[in-house]
Coordinates of N, CA and C in Angstrom, one line a residue:
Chain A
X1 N 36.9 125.4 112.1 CA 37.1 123.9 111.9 C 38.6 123.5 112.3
X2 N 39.5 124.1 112.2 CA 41.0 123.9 112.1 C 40.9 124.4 113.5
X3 N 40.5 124.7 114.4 CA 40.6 125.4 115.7 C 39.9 123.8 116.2
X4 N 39.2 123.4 116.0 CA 38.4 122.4 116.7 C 39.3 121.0 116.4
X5 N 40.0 121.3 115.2 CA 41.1 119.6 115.0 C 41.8 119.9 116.0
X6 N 42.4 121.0 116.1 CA 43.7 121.6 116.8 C 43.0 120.8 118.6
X7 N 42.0 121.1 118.9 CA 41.7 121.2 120.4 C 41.4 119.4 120.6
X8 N 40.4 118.8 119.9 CA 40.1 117.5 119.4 C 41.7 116.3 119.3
X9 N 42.6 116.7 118.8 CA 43.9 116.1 118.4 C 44.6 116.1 120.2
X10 N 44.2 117.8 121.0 CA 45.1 117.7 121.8 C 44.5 116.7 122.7
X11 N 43.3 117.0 123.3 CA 42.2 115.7 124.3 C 42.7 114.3 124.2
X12 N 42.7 114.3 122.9 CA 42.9 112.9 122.6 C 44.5 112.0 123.0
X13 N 45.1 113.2 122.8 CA 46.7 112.9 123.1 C 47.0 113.1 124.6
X14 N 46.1 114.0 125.1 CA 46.0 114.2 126.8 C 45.6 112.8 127.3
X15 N 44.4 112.7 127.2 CA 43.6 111.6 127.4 C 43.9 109.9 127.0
X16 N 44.8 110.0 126.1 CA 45.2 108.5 126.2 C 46.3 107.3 126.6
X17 N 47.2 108.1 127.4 CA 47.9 107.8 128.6 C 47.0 107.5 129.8
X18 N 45.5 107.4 130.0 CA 44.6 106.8 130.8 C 44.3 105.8 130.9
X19 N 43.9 105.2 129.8 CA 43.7 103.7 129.5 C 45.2 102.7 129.9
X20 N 46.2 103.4 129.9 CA 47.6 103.0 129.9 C 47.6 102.9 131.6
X21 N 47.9 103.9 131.8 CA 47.7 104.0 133.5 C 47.0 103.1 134.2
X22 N 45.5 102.8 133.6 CA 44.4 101.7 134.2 C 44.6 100.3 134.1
X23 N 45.1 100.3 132.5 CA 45.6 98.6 132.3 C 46.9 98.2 133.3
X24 N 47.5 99.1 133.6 CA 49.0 98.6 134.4 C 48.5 98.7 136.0
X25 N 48.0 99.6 136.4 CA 47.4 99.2 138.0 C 47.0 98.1 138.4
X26 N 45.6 97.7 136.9 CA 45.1 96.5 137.3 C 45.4 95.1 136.9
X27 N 46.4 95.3 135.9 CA 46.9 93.8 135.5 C 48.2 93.7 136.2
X28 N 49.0 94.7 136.9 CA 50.5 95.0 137.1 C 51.7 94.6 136.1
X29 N 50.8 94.3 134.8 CA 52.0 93.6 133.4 C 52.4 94.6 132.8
X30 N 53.7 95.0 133.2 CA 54.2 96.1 132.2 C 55.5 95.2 131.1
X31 N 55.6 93.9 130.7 CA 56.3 93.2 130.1 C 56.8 93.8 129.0
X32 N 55.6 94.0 128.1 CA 56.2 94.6 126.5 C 56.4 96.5 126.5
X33 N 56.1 96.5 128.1 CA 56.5 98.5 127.7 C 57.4 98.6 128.0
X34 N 58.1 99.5 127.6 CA 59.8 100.3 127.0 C 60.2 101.0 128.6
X35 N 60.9 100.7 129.1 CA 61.1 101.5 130.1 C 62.2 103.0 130.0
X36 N 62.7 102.6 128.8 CA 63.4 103.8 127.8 C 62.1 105.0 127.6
X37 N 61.5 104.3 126.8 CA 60.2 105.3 126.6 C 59.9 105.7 127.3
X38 N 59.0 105.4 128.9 CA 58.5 106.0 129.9 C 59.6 106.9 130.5
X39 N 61.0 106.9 130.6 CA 62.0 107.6 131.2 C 62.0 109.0 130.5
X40 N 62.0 108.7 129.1 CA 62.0 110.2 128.1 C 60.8 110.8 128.4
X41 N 59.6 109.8 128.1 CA 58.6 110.6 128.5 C 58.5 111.3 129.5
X42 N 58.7 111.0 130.4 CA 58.2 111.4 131.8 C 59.0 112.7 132.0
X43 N 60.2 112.9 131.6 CA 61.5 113.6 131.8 C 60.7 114.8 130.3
X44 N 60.3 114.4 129.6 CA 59.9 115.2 128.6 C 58.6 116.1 129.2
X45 N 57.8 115.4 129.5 CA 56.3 116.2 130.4 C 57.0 117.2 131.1
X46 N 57.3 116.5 132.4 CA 58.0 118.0 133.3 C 58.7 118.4 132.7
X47 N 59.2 119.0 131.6 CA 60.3 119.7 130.9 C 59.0 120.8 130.3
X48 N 57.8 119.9 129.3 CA 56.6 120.7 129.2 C 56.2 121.7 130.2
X49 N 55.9 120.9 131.6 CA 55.4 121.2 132.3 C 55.8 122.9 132.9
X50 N 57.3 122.7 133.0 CA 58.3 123.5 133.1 C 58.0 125.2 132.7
X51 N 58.3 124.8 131.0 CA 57.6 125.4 129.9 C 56.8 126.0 130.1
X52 N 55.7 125.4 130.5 CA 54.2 125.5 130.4 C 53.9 126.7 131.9
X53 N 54.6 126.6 132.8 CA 54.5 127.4 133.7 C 55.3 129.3 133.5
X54 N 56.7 128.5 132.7 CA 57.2 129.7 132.5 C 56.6 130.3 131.7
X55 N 55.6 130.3 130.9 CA 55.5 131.2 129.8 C 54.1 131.6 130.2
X56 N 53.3 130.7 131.5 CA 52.1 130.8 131.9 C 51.0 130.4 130.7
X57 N 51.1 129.3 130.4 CA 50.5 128.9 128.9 C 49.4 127.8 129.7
X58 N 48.2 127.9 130.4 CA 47.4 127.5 130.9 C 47.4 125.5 130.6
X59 N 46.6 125.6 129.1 CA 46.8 124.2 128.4 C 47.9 123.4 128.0
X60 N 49.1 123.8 128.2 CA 50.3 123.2 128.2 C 50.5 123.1 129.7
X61 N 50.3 123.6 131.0 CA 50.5 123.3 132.0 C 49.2 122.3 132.6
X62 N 48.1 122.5 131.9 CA 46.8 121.4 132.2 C 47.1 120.3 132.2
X63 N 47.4 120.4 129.9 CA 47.8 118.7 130.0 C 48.5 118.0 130.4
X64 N 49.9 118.9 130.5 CA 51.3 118.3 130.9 C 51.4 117.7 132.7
X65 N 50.5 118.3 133.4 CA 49.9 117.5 134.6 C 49.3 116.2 135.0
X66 N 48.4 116.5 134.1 CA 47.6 115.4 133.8 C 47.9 114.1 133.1
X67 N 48.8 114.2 131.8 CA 49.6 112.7 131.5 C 51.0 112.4 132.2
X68 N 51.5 113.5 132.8 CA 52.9 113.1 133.4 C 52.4 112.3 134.8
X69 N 51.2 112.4 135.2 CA 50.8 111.7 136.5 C 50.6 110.3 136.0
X70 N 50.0 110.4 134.8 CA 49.5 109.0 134.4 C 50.7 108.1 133.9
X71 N 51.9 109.1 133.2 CA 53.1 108.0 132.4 C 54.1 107.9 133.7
X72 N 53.8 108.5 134.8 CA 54.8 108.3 136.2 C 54.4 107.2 136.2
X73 N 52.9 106.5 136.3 CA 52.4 105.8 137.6 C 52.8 104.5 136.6
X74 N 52.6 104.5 135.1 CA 53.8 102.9 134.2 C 54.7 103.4 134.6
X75 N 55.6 104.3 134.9 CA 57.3 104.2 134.9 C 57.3 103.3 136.3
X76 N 56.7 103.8 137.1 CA 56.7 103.7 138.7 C 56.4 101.7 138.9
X77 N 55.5 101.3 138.3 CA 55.2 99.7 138.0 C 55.9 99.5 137.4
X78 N 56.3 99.7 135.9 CA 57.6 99.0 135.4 C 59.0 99.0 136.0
X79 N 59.4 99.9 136.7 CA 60.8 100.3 137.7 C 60.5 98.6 138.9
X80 N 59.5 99.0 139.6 CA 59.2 98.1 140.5 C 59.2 96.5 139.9
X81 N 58.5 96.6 138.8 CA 58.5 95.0 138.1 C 60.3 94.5 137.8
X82 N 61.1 95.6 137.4 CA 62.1 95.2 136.6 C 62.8 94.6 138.2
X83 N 62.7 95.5 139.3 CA 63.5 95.3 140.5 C 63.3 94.1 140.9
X84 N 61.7 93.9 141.3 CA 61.2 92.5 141.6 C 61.6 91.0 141.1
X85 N 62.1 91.6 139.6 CA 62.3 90.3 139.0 C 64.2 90.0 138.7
X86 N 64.2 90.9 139.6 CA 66.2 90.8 139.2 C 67.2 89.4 139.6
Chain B
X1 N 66.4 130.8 128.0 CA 66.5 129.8 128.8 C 65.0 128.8 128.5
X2 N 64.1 129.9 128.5 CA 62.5 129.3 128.5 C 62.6 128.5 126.9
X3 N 62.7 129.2 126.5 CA 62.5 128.4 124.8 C 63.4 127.3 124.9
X4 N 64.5 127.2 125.1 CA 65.6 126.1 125.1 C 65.1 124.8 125.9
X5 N 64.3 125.1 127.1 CA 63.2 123.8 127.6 C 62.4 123.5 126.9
X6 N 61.9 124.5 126.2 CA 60.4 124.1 125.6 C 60.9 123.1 124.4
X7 N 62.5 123.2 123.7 CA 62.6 122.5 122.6 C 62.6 121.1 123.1
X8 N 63.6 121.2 123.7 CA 64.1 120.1 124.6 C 63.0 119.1 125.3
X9 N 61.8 119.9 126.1 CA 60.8 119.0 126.1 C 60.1 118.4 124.5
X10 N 60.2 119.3 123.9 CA 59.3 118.6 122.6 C 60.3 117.5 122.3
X11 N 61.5 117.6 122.1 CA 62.3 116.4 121.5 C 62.5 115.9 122.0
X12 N 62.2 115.1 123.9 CA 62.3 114.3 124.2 C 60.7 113.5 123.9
X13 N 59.8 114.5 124.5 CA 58.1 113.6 124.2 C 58.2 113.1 122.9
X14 N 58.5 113.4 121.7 CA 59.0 113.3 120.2 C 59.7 111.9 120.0
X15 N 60.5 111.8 120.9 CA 61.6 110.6 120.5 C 61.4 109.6 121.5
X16 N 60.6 109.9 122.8 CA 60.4 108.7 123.4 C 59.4 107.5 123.0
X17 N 58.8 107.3 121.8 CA 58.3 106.2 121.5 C 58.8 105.4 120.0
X18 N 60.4 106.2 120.2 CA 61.2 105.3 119.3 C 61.8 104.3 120.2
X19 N 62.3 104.1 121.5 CA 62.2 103.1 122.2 C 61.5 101.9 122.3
X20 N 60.3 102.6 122.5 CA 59.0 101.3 122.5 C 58.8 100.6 121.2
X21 N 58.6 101.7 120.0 CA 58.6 100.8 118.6 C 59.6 99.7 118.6
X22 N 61.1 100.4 118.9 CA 61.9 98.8 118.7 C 62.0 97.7 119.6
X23 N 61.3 97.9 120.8 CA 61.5 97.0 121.8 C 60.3 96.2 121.0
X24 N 59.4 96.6 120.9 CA 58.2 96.0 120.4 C 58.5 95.2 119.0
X25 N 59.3 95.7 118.3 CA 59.4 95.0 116.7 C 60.2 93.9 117.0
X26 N 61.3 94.4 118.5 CA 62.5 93.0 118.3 C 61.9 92.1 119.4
X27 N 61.2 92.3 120.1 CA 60.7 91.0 121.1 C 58.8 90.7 120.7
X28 N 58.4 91.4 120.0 CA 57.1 91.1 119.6 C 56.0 90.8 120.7
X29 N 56.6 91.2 121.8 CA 55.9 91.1 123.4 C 55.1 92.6 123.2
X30 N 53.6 92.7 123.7 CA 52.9 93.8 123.6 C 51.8 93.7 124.7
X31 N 52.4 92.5 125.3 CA 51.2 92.6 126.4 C 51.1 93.0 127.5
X32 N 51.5 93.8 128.0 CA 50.9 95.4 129.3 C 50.8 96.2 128.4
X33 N 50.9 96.3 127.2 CA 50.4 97.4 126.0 C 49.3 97.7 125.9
X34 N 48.2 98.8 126.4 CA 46.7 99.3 126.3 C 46.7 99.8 124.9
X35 N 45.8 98.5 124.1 CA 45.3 98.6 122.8 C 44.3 100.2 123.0
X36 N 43.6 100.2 124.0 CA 42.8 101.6 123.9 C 44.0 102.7 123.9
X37 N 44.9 102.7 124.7 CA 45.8 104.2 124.6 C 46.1 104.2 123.6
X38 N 46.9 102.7 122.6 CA 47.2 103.6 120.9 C 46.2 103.8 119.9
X39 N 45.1 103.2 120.1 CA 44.1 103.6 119.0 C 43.6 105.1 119.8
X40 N 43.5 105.4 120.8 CA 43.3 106.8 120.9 C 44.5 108.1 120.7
X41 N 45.9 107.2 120.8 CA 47.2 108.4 120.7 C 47.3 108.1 118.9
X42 N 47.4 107.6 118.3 CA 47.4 107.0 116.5 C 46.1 107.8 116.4
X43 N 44.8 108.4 116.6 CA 44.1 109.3 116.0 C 44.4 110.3 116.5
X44 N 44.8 111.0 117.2 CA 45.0 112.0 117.8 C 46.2 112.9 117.1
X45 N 47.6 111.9 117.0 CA 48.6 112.3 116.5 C 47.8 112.5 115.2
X46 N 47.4 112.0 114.7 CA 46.8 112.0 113.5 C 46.5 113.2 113.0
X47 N 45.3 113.7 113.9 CA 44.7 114.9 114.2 C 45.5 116.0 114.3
X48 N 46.6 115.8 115.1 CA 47.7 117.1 115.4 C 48.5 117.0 113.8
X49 N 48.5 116.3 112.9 CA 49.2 115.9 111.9 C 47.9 117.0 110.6
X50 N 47.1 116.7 110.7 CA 46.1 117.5 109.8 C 45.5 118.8 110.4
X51 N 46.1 119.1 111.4 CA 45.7 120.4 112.6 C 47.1 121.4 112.0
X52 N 48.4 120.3 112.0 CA 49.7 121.3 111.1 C 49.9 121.2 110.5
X53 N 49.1 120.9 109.3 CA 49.1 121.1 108.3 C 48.3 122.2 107.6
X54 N 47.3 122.0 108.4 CA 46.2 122.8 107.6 C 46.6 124.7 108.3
X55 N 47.6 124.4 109.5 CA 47.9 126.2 109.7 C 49.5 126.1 109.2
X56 N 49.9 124.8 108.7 CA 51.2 125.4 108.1 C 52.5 125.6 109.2
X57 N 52.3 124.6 110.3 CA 53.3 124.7 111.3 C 54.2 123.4 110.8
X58 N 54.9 123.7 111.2 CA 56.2 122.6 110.5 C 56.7 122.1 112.2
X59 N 57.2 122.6 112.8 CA 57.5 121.9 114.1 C 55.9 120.5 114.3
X60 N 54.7 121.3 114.2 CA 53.7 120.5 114.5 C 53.6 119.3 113.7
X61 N 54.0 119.2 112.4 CA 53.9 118.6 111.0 C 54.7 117.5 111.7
X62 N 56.2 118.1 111.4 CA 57.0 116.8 111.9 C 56.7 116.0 113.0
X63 N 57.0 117.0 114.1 CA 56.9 116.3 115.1 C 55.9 114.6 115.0
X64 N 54.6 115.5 114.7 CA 53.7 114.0 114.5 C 53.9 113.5 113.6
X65 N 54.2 113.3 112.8 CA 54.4 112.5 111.2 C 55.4 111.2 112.0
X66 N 56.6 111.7 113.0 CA 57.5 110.7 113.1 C 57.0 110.0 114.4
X67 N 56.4 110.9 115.5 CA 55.9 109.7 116.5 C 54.6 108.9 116.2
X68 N 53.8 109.6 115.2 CA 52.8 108.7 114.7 C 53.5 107.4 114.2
X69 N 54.8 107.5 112.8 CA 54.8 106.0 113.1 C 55.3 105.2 113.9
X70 N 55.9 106.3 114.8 CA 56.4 104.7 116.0 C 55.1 104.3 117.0
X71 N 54.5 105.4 116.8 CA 52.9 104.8 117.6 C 52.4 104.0 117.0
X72 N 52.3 103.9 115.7 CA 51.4 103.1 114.6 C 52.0 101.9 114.6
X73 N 53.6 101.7 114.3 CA 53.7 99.9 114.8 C 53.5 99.5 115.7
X74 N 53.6 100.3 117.1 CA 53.2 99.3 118.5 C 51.7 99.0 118.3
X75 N 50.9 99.9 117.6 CA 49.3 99.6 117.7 C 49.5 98.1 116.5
X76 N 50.0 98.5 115.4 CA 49.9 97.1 114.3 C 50.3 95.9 115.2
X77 N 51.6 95.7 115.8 CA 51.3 94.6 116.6 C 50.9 94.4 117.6
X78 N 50.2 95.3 118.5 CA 49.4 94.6 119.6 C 48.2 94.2 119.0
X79 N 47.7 95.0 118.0 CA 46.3 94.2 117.0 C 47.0 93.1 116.2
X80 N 48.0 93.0 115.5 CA 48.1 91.0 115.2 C 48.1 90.5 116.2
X81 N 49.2 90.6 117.8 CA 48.8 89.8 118.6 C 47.5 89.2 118.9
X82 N 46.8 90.4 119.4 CA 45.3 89.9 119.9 C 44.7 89.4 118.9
X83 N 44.6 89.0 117.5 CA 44.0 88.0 116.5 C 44.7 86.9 116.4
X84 N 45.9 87.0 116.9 CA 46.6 85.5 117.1 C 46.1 84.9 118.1
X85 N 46.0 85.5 118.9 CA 45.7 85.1 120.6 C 44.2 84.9 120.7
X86 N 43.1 84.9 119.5 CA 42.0 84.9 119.7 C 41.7 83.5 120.2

């Protein structure tokens, strides 16, 4: 049971930087997101990512792929929005 | 060297949505905010929150305890918005 929160908790945390990634492609409104935030983040993933290779830890190198692609592609629209509007 | 990334990534993914909570509390703008990404990251952290608890990991404990509430304000006000804005 505690094996299945554990796996359940991570999906979900993997998985919901997607919806994020979808709303900003197709609306292009990154207005109220943190561009602080996405900077740590992003910088924090590949640091996972990093991690995740050195120690050869399969699911720490899965997920860390998979939402650093998704929290690049808000950094990458909000960078662009902030430029656009200077 | 490897451990010393690995902290380092956790405490940056950890701290980067204390950014967003206060952009969000001081400008109350939430709109390129995907209401689906925080209602799915606010159960999940959740989940990682009763995942370390229940094996007694304390890095796991905290960690989520503090970015759950900066996830949980941006979710509280993008849900007042969107009932203001109904």
């Amino acid at each position: 049971m505690t094996e299945i929160i554990g796996q359940i908790a991570a999906a979900l945390t993997t998985v919901s930087f997607l919806p994020q990634a979808i709303k900003t492609i197709r609306t292009k409104n990154t207005g109220g997101i943190s561009l602080t935030m996405y900077i740590i983040l992003c910088t924090g993933m590949l640091l996972w990512l990093v991690y995740g290779i050195r120690i050869q830890n399969k699911p720490i190198i899965y997920a860390n792929s998979v939402t650093s692609v998704f929290a690049l592609i808000v950094l990458i629209y909000k960078v662009k929005n902030l430029l656009k509007n200077r």
